[in-house]
Coordinates of C-alpha atoms in Angstrom, one line a residue:
Chain A
M1418 CA -1.1 14.4 52.9
E1419 CA 2.2 12.7 52.0
V1420 CA 4.6 14.6 49.8
S1421 CA 7.2 13.3 47.4
P1422 CA 10.7 14.7 47.0
I1423 CA 10.8 17.8 44.8
F1424 CA 13.5 18.7 42.2
N1425 CA 14.2 21.9 40.5
L1426 CA 14.5 21.6 36.8
D1427 CA 18.2 21.0 35.9
M1428 CA 18.5 22.6 32.5
K1429 CA 22.2 22.1 31.8
N1430 CA 21.6 19.2 29.3
S1431 CA 18.4 20.6 27.9
N1432 CA 17.4 23.5 25.7
H1433 CA 14.7 25.6 27.4
F1434 CA 12.5 27.7 25.2
T1435 CA 9.9 30.1 26.6
V1436 CA 6.8 31.2 24.7
S1437 CA 8.4 34.4 23.6
E1438 CA 11.4 32.6 22.3
I1439 CA 9.2 30.2 20.4
E1440 CA 7.3 33.1 18.8
G1441 CA 10.6 34.6 17.8
M1442 CA 11.9 31.5 16.0
E1443 CA 12.3 31.3 12.2
K1444 CA 9.0 29.8 10.9
R1445 CA 10.3 26.5 9.5
F1446 CA 12.3 25.9 12.7
R1447 CA 9.3 26.5 14.9
T1448 CA 7.1 24.3 12.7
N1449 CA 9.5 21.4 12.9
L1450 CA 10.0 21.8 16.7
I1451 CA 6.4 22.2 17.7
N1452 CA 5.3 19.4 15.3
S1453 CA 7.7 17.0 17.0
I1454 CA 7.0 17.9 20.6
T1455 CA 3.7 16.0 21.0
G1456 CA 5.2 12.5 20.6
F1457 CA 4.6 9.9 18.0
K1458 CA 1.7 10.3 15.6
S1459 CA -0.8 8.1 13.8
L1460 CA -0.4 8.1 10.1
N1461 CA -3.5 7.5 7.9
L1462 CA -4.4 8.2 4.3
C1463 CA -7.8 10.0 4.2
A1464 CA -9.7 9.2 1.0
T1465 CA -12.7 11.1 -0.2
I1466 CA -14.8 11.5 -3.4
S1467 CA -16.3 14.8 -4.6
E1468 CA -20.0 15.1 -5.6
K1469 CA -18.8 14.9 -9.2
G1470 CA -16.9 11.7 -8.6
Q1471 CA -13.3 13.0 -8.4
T1472 CA -11.3 11.1 -5.7
N1473 CA -8.8 12.7 -3.3
L1474 CA -6.2 11.3 -1.0
A1475 CA -4.3 13.1 1.8
I1476 CA -2.0 12.0 4.5
M1477 CA -3.2 12.8 8.1
N1478 CA -1.1 12.7 11.3
S1479 CA -3.8 13.8 13.8
V1480 CA -6.3 11.0 13.9
V1481 CA -7.3 10.3 17.5
H1482 CA -9.7 7.9 19.4
I1483 CA -12.8 9.6 20.7
G1484 CA -14.9 6.7 21.8
S1485 CA -15.6 3.0 21.4
D1486 CA -19.4 2.8 22.0
P1487 CA -20.4 4.3 19.6
A1488 CA -17.1 4.0 17.7
L1489 CA -16.0 7.6 17.1
I1490 CA -12.8 9.0 15.6
G1491 CA -11.5 12.5 15.6
M1492 CA -9.2 14.2 13.0
I1493 CA -7.7 17.7 13.0
I1494 CA -7.6 19.5 9.6
R1495 CA -6.1 22.9 8.9
P1496 CA -8.3 24.4 6.2
E1497 CA -5.6 26.5 4.6
T1498 CA -3.2 23.6 4.0
V1499 CA -3.2 20.8 1.4
P1500 CA -6.1 18.7 2.8
R1501 CA -8.6 21.4 1.8
H1502 CA -10.1 19.2 -1.0
T1503 CA -10.4 16.5 1.5
L1504 CA -12.3 18.8 3.9
K1505 CA -14.6 20.0 1.1
N1506 CA -15.4 16.5 -0.1
L1507 CA -15.9 15.3 3.4
L1508 CA -18.4 18.1 4.2
D1509 CA -20.2 17.8 0.8
T1510 CA -20.7 14.0 0.9
G1511 CA -20.5 13.3 4.7
Q1512 CA -18.2 10.3 4.0
Y1513 CA -14.5 9.5 4.1
T1514 CA -12.2 6.5 4.8
L1515 CA -9.0 6.2 6.9
N1516 CA -6.3 3.8 5.7
H1517 CA -3.2 3.0 7.8
V1518 CA 0.1 4.1 6.2
N1519 CA 2.5 1.1 6.2
K1520 CA 6.2 0.4 5.4
K1521 CA 5.5 -0.4 1.7
I1522 CA 3.6 2.8 0.9
Y1523 CA 5.0 5.5 3.3
K1524 CA 6.9 7.3 0.5
R1525 CA 3.8 7.4 -1.7
A1526 CA 1.7 8.5 1.2
H1527 CA 4.1 11.3 2.0
Q1528 CA 3.8 12.5 -1.7
T1529 CA 0.0 13.2 -1.2
S1530 CA 1.1 16.3 0.9
A1531 CA 2.3 18.0 -2.3
R1532 CA 0.0 20.5 -3.9
H1533 CA -1.8 19.0 -6.9
P1534 CA -4.4 20.7 -9.1
E1535 CA -8.0 19.7 -7.9
H1536 CA -8.8 17.8 -11.1
I1537 CA -5.9 15.3 -10.6
S1538 CA -6.5 12.6 -8.0
E1539 CA -3.6 11.8 -5.7
F1540 CA -4.5 8.1 -6.3
L1541 CA -3.1 8.6 -9.8
T1542 CA -0.1 10.7 -9.0
T1543 CA 1.0 8.3 -6.2
K1544 CA 0.0 5.0 -8.0
L1545 CA -2.1 4.0 -5.0
H1546 CA -5.3 2.2 -6.0
E1547 CA -8.9 2.8 -5.2
Q1548 CA -11.1 0.1 -3.7
Y1549 CA -14.8 0.3 -3.1
T1550 CA -17.4 -1.5 -0.9
D1551 CA -21.2 -1.3 -1.0
K1552 CA -21.4 0.7 2.2
L1553 CA -19.7 4.0 1.1
R1554 CA -19.1 6.0 -2.0
A1555 CA -15.7 7.1 -0.7
P1556 CA -12.8 4.9 -1.9
Y1557 CA -10.4 2.8 0.3
V1558 CA -6.7 2.4 -0.5
L1559 CA -5.9 -1.1 -1.9
E1560 CA -2.3 -1.1 -0.5
S1561 CA -3.4 -0.3 3.1
N1562 CA -3.9 -3.4 5.4
I1563 CA -6.0 -1.8 8.1
K1564 CA -8.8 0.6 7.0
F1565 CA -12.2 1.9 8.1
G1566 CA -15.0 4.0 6.6
L1567 CA -16.7 6.8 8.4
E1568 CA -19.7 9.1 8.3
L1569 CA -19.3 12.7 9.4
K1570 CA -21.0 13.3 12.8
E1571 CA -19.7 16.7 13.9
K1572 CA -17.5 19.6 12.7
I1573 CA -16.0 21.6 15.5
D1574 CA -14.3 24.9 14.8
I1575 CA -11.3 25.5 17.2
K1576 CA -11.5 29.2 17.9
A1577 CA -7.9 29.5 19.1
N1578 CA -6.5 29.2 15.5
G1579 CA -9.2 28.4 13.0
T1580 CA -8.4 24.7 12.8
V1581 CA -11.2 22.2 12.4
M1582 CA -11.9 19.0 14.2
I1583 CA -13.9 16.4 12.4
I1584 CA -15.7 13.7 14.4
G1585 CA -16.7 10.6 12.4
A1586 CA -18.6 7.4 13.3
I1587 CA -17.1 4.2 12.0
V1588 CA -19.4 2.5 9.4
E1589 CA -17.3 -0.5 8.7
L1590 CA -13.7 -1.7 9.3
F1591 CA -11.2 -4.1 7.8
V1592 CA -8.4 -5.9 9.8
P1593 CA -6.2 -8.7 8.5
N1594 CA -7.2 -12.1 10.1
D1595 CA -3.7 -12.9 11.3
I1596 CA -3.1 -9.8 13.5
M1597 CA -6.3 -9.9 15.6
E1598 CA -5.8 -11.2 19.1
A1599 CA -8.6 -13.1 21.0
D1600 CA -9.5 -10.0 23.1
G1601 CA -9.9 -7.6 20.1
F1602 CA -6.5 -6.0 20.3
I1603 CA -4.8 -5.8 16.9
R1604 CA -1.1 -5.9 16.3
I1605 CA -0.9 -3.0 14.0
D1606 CA 2.9 -3.4 13.9
K1607 CA 2.5 -6.8 12.3
A1608 CA 0.5 -5.2 9.5
G1609 CA 3.4 -2.9 8.8
T1610 CA 1.7 0.3 10.1
V1611 CA 4.3 3.0 10.7
A1612 CA 4.4 5.9 13.2
G1613 CA 5.1 9.5 12.4
S1614 CA 7.0 12.4 14.0
G1615 CA 7.1 16.0 13.0
L1616 CA 5.8 16.5 9.4
E1617 CA 8.1 14.1 7.5
A1618 CA 9.7 11.5 9.7
Y1619 CA 8.5 7.8 9.5
Y1620 CA 9.2 5.1 12.0
R1621 CA 8.8 1.4 12.2
T1622 CA 8.0 0.0 15.7
H1623 CA 8.7 -3.0 17.9
L1624 CA 6.5 -4.1 20.8
L1625 CA 8.0 -3.6 24.2
A1626 CA 5.1 -5.0 26.2
R1627 CA 1.4 -5.2 26.5
L1628 CA 0.8 -4.4 30.2
P1629 CA -2.1 -5.7 32.3
Y1630 CA -5.0 -3.4 33.3
A1631 CA -3.5 -1.2 36.0
K1632 CA -4.9 -1.7 39.5
A1633 CA -4.1 0.6 42.5
Y1634 CA -1.1 -0.5 44.6
K1635 CA -2.1 -2.1 47.9
K1636 CA -0.7 -0.4 51.0
S1637 CA 2.0 -2.7 52.4
Chain B
M475 CA -10.5 13.5 -16.0
E476 CA -8.1 10.5 -15.8
V477 CA -9.3 7.5 -13.8
S478 CA -7.1 5.0 -12.0
P479 CA -7.9 1.3 -12.0
I480 CA -10.5 0.3 -9.4
F481 CA -10.5 -2.8 -7.2
N482 CA -13.3 -4.3 -5.2
L483 CA -12.3 -5.1 -1.6
D484 CA -11.0 -8.6 -1.4
M485 CA -12.0 -9.7 2.1
K486 CA -10.8 -13.3 2.2
N487 CA -7.7 -12.4 4.3
S488 CA -9.5 -9.7 6.3
N489 CA -12.0 -9.6 9.1
H490 CA -14.8 -7.2 8.1
F491 CA -17.0 -5.6 10.7
T492 CA -20.0 -3.4 10.1
V493 CA -21.2 -0.8 12.6
S494 CA -24.0 -3.2 13.8
E495 CA -21.5 -6.0 14.4
I496 CA -19.2 -3.5 16.3
E497 CA -22.2 -2.5 18.4
G498 CA -22.9 -6.1 19.2
M499 CA -19.4 -6.9 20.4
E500 CA -18.5 -7.8 24.0
K501 CA -17.6 -4.5 25.6
R502 CA -13.9 -5.2 26.3
F503 CA -13.3 -6.7 22.8
R504 CA -14.8 -3.6 21.2
T505 CA -12.8 -1.3 23.4
N506 CA -9.5 -3.1 22.5
L507 CA -10.4 -3.1 18.8
I508 CA -11.5 0.5 18.4
N509 CA -8.7 1.7 20.5
S510 CA -6.1 0.1 18.2
I511 CA -7.7 1.0 14.9
T512 CA -6.5 4.6 14.7
G513 CA -2.8 3.8 14.5
F514 CA 0.1 4.6 16.8
K515 CA -0.5 7.1 19.7
S516 CA 1.5 9.7 21.5
L517 CA 2.1 8.9 25.1
N518 CA 2.4 11.7 27.6
L519 CA 2.1 12.0 31.4
C520 CA -0.2 15.0 32.2
A521 CA 0.8 16.6 35.5
T522 CA -1.4 19.0 37.4
I523 CA -1.8 20.5 40.9
S524 CA -5.0 21.2 42.7
E525 CA -5.8 24.6 44.3
K526 CA -4.9 23.0 47.6
G527 CA -1.5 21.9 46.4
Q528 CA -2.2 18.2 45.7
T529 CA -0.4 16.9 42.6
N530 CA -1.9 14.5 40.1
L531 CA -0.4 12.5 37.2
A532 CA -2.3 10.7 34.4
I533 CA -1.1 8.9 31.2
M534 CA -2.7 10.4 28.1
N535 CA -2.7 8.8 24.6
S536 CA -4.6 11.4 22.7
V537 CA -2.3 14.5 22.6
V538 CA -2.4 16.1 19.1
H539 CA -0.8 19.0 17.3
I540 CA -3.2 21.9 16.7
G541 CA -0.9 24.7 15.5
S542 CA 2.7 26.0 15.6
D543 CA 2.1 29.8 15.6
P544 CA 0.8 30.2 18.2
A545 CA 2.0 26.8 19.6
L546 CA -1.3 25.0 20.5
I547 CA -1.7 21.4 21.6
G548 CA -5.0 19.4 21.9
M549 CA -5.9 16.5 24.2
I550 CA -9.0 14.4 24.5
I551 CA -10.3 13.6 28.0
R552 CA -13.2 11.3 28.9
P553 CA -14.6 12.9 32.1
E554 CA -15.9 9.7 33.6
T555 CA -12.6 7.8 33.4
V556 CA -9.4 8.1 35.6
P557 CA -8.1 11.5 34.4
R558 CA -11.1 13.2 36.2
H559 CA -8.8 14.7 38.8
T560 CA -6.5 15.9 36.0
L561 CA -9.5 17.6 34.3
K562 CA -10.7 19.2 37.5
N563 CA -7.2 20.6 38.4
L564 CA -6.6 21.7 34.9
L565 CA -9.9 23.6 34.7
D566 CA -9.5 25.0 38.3
T567 CA -5.9 26.3 37.8
G568 CA -5.7 26.7 34.0
Q569 CA -2.3 24.9 34.0
Y570 CA -0.8 21.5 33.2
T571 CA 2.4 19.9 31.9
L572 CA 2.9 17.2 29.3
N573 CA 5.9 14.9 29.7
H574 CA 6.9 12.2 27.2
V575 CA 6.7 8.6 28.3
N576 CA 10.0 6.9 27.7
K577 CA 11.4 3.4 27.8
K578 CA 12.6 3.7 31.4
I579 CA 9.3 4.8 32.8
Y580 CA 6.6 3.3 30.7
K581 CA 5.6 0.7 33.3
R582 CA 5.3 3.4 36.0
A583 CA 3.4 5.7 33.6
H584 CA 1.0 2.9 32.8
Q585 CA 0.3 2.5 36.5
T586 CA -1.1 6.0 36.7
S587 CA -4.2 4.7 35.0
A588 CA -5.2 2.8 38.1
R589 CA -7.8 4.3 40.3
H590 CA -6.3 6.0 43.3
P591 CA -8.0 8.0 46.1
E592 CA -7.9 11.7 45.4
H593 CA -5.6 12.5 48.4
I594 CA -2.8 10.2 47.1
S595 CA -0.7 11.6 44.3
E596 CA 0.3 9.3 41.5
F597 CA 3.8 10.8 41.8
L598 CA 4.0 8.9 45.1
T599 CA 2.5 5.7 44.1
T600 CA 4.6 5.4 40.9
K601 CA 7.8 6.8 42.4
L602 CA 8.1 9.4 39.7
H603 CA 9.4 12.7 40.9
E604 CA 8.0 16.3 40.7
Q605 CA 10.0 19.1 39.2
Y606 CA 9.1 22.8 39.2
T607 CA 10.0 25.9 37.2
D608 CA 9.2 29.6 38.0
K609 CA 6.8 29.7 35.0
L610 CA 4.1 27.4 36.3
R611 CA 2.6 26.0 39.5
A612 CA 2.0 22.6 37.9
P613 CA 4.8 20.1 38.3
Y614 CA 6.9 18.4 35.6
V615 CA 8.1 14.8 35.7
L616 CA 11.8 14.5 36.5
E617 CA 12.3 11.2 34.7
S618 CA 10.8 12.5 31.4
N619 CA 13.3 13.9 28.9
I620 CA 11.0 16.0 26.7
K621 CA 8.4 18.1 28.5
F622 CA 6.3 21.2 28.1
G623 CA 4.1 23.4 30.2
L624 CA 0.7 24.7 29.0
E625 CA -2.0 27.2 29.8
L626 CA -5.6 26.3 29.1
K627 CA -7.0 28.2 26.1
E628 CA -10.2 26.4 25.2
K629 CA -12.5 23.6 26.5
I630 CA -14.6 22.0 23.8
D631 CA -17.5 19.6 24.5
I632 CA -17.8 17.0 21.9
K633 CA -21.5 16.5 21.6
A634 CA -21.4 13.0 20.0
N635 CA -20.3 11.3 23.2
G636 CA -19.7 13.8 26.0
T637 CA -15.9 13.7 25.6
V638 CA -13.9 16.9 26.2
M639 CA -11.2 18.4 24.1
I640 CA -8.7 20.6 25.9
I641 CA -6.7 23.1 23.9
G642 CA -3.6 24.5 25.6
A643 CA -0.9 27.1 24.6
I644 CA 2.7 26.1 25.2
V645 CA 4.3 28.4 27.9
E646 CA 7.7 26.8 27.9
L647 CA 9.4 23.5 26.7
F648 CA 12.4 21.4 27.4
V649 CA 14.3 19.3 24.9
P650 CA 17.7 17.6 25.5
N651 CA 20.5 19.4 23.6
D652 CA 21.8 16.3 21.8
I653 CA 18.6 15.3 20.0
M654 CA 17.8 18.7 18.4
E655 CA 18.6 19.0 14.7
A656 CA 19.7 22.2 13.0
D657 CA 16.2 22.8 11.5
G658 CA 14.3 22.4 14.8
F659 CA 13.2 18.8 14.3
I660 CA 13.8 16.7 17.4
R661 CA 14.7 13.0 17.4
I662 CA 12.2 11.9 20.0
D663 CA 13.3 8.3 19.5
K664 CA 16.8 9.2 20.7
A665 CA 15.2 10.5 23.9
G666 CA 13.6 7.1 24.5
T667 CA 10.1 8.3 23.8
V668 CA 7.7 5.4 23.2
A669 CA 4.6 5.0 21.0
G670 CA 1.3 3.5 22.2
S671 CA -1.4 1.3 20.6
G672 CA -4.7 0.3 22.1
L673 CA -4.9 1.0 25.8
E674 CA -1.9 -0.9 27.1
A675 CA 0.6 -1.7 24.4
Y676 CA 4.0 0.1 24.4
Y677 CA 6.4 0.3 21.4
R678 CA 9.9 1.4 20.8
T679 CA 10.7 2.9 17.4
H680 CA 13.3 3.1 14.7
L681 CA 13.6 5.8 12.1
L682 CA 12.9 4.6 8.6
A683 CA 13.4 8.0 6.9
R684 CA 12.9 11.7 7.1
L685 CA 11.5 12.6 3.7
P686 CA 12.0 15.9 1.9
Y687 CA 9.1 18.4 1.6
A688 CA 6.7 16.9 -1.0
K689 CA 6.5 18.7 -4.3
A690 CA 4.0 17.9 -7.1
Y691 CA 5.3 15.5 -9.7
K692 CA 6.0 17.2 -13.0
K693 CA 4.2 15.9 -16.0
S694 CA 6.7 13.9 -18.1

C-alpha cells in the first residue's frame, strides 16, 4: 500500500469552529455560516396549486438530482418555514413544478420567501406569471426558461431534525432550443440560470470547462 | 381571491419532452439532460478512511443543507457508482469530510470519478494531499480552502430507485479568515469554490447581489 505525504492542518489563516462553538453562536450568524458551507446551490421556484385552485410560489435552494432512469428529483423542505403552503399543496395534489431562477427574475424570486397570507398568491405579489400545460394542474412560471413538472413519488421524514425530503418523478420538461447540446447536456448558464449561496446571495456563472469522462490513470 | 393573468406555454422556442420521450432517449443523452435540469450544483470532495487505514476521495455533486441547529448536511450516493468505497468507509467508520472543489483543483477533483482499484487511494492518483486533525480519523484535502468534518447521523434508503441519502452532523469546520463576513455569511466565491452542472461541467461565479431578508409587500 503506497502512502501519500501527510500534512497537519495549518489553521493560521483559517477560522476553526468546533461543534460546541457552532452551537454557541448567535442564531443568525450560525444560520448564515452553515447555509454557506455546503457550496453553491440550485435555485428553483416551486409552483403548486391548492385543491381549491389557489396558486403558490416558493424559492427552493435544495433541489438535487436523484436519478435519470427514471428521472427523479429530490427537494428538502423545512415544514415550519415559508414553503409550508407549498408542502401542503404538493401533498394534497401530488403535483408541482420547478422553474429555474434566472438573472431577470432573481429579485422577484427572492421575494417569495416573505410571509404572505395564504389567500394571496406569490404570483401576484411578485408579478411573475402563471403558465399551464395539459399535463398538470400545477402552474409553471412564464418568466423561467428551463422548467419541469413533477408528480410526487415519496415523502421522506428526516428523523434528525424533522425536515422533509420530497422525491418527484419528472412528467415533462422544457428547455430552450438554442442551449441544448448534441449529447443532451444543457448550457443552463446561457439561459441565465443563477446559482445561490447562503440564504440570500445570487451569483451568475461562467463556464470554466466541460471535462471528458474520467478514466483511471495508467501506470507509467 | 385575486387572479393573475394566465399564459399557455409557448413552445416554439423550447424543446418539450414528456416522460415517455425521456424514457425513450439514448442512455447517455438522458443522463446528461436530467443531470443538468436541476440547476447549479455544489461540488465537494468527500474523503474517508477504511478501518484498515486506506484513504479514499470522491467528488460529490449532491451535498445539501439540512439544518443549522444542529448543523446537519445531506448527501445523495448511488451505491452502484464510483463512490461505493466512500459509502462503505463512511458506514464502517461513521466519519467523513467534505472539502470544497476550487478553481485550482477542479481537474484533479474530476479525476476522482474514474474507477480505481480499492487499494489505490485517489489522494495518490490525483496528487491531492491528506490533512488530519485530532477530531476525526478521516482526512481532509490540503488544497481545499473550505472544509468540514462530519459524523454519520442517518442513512436513508430512497425506495424509488435504491439511492441512499446520508445525513451527517458537522463536527468541526474550517473557513479562511478573509472571506468571513461579520454576520457569518462566507464569500465562497472568494475562496475559489466552483459550481457544477451536469456530470462534468465546472463554473466560476460572480456575485450579483446579496439581498435583504424578504418581507411581505405592504398593500398600497
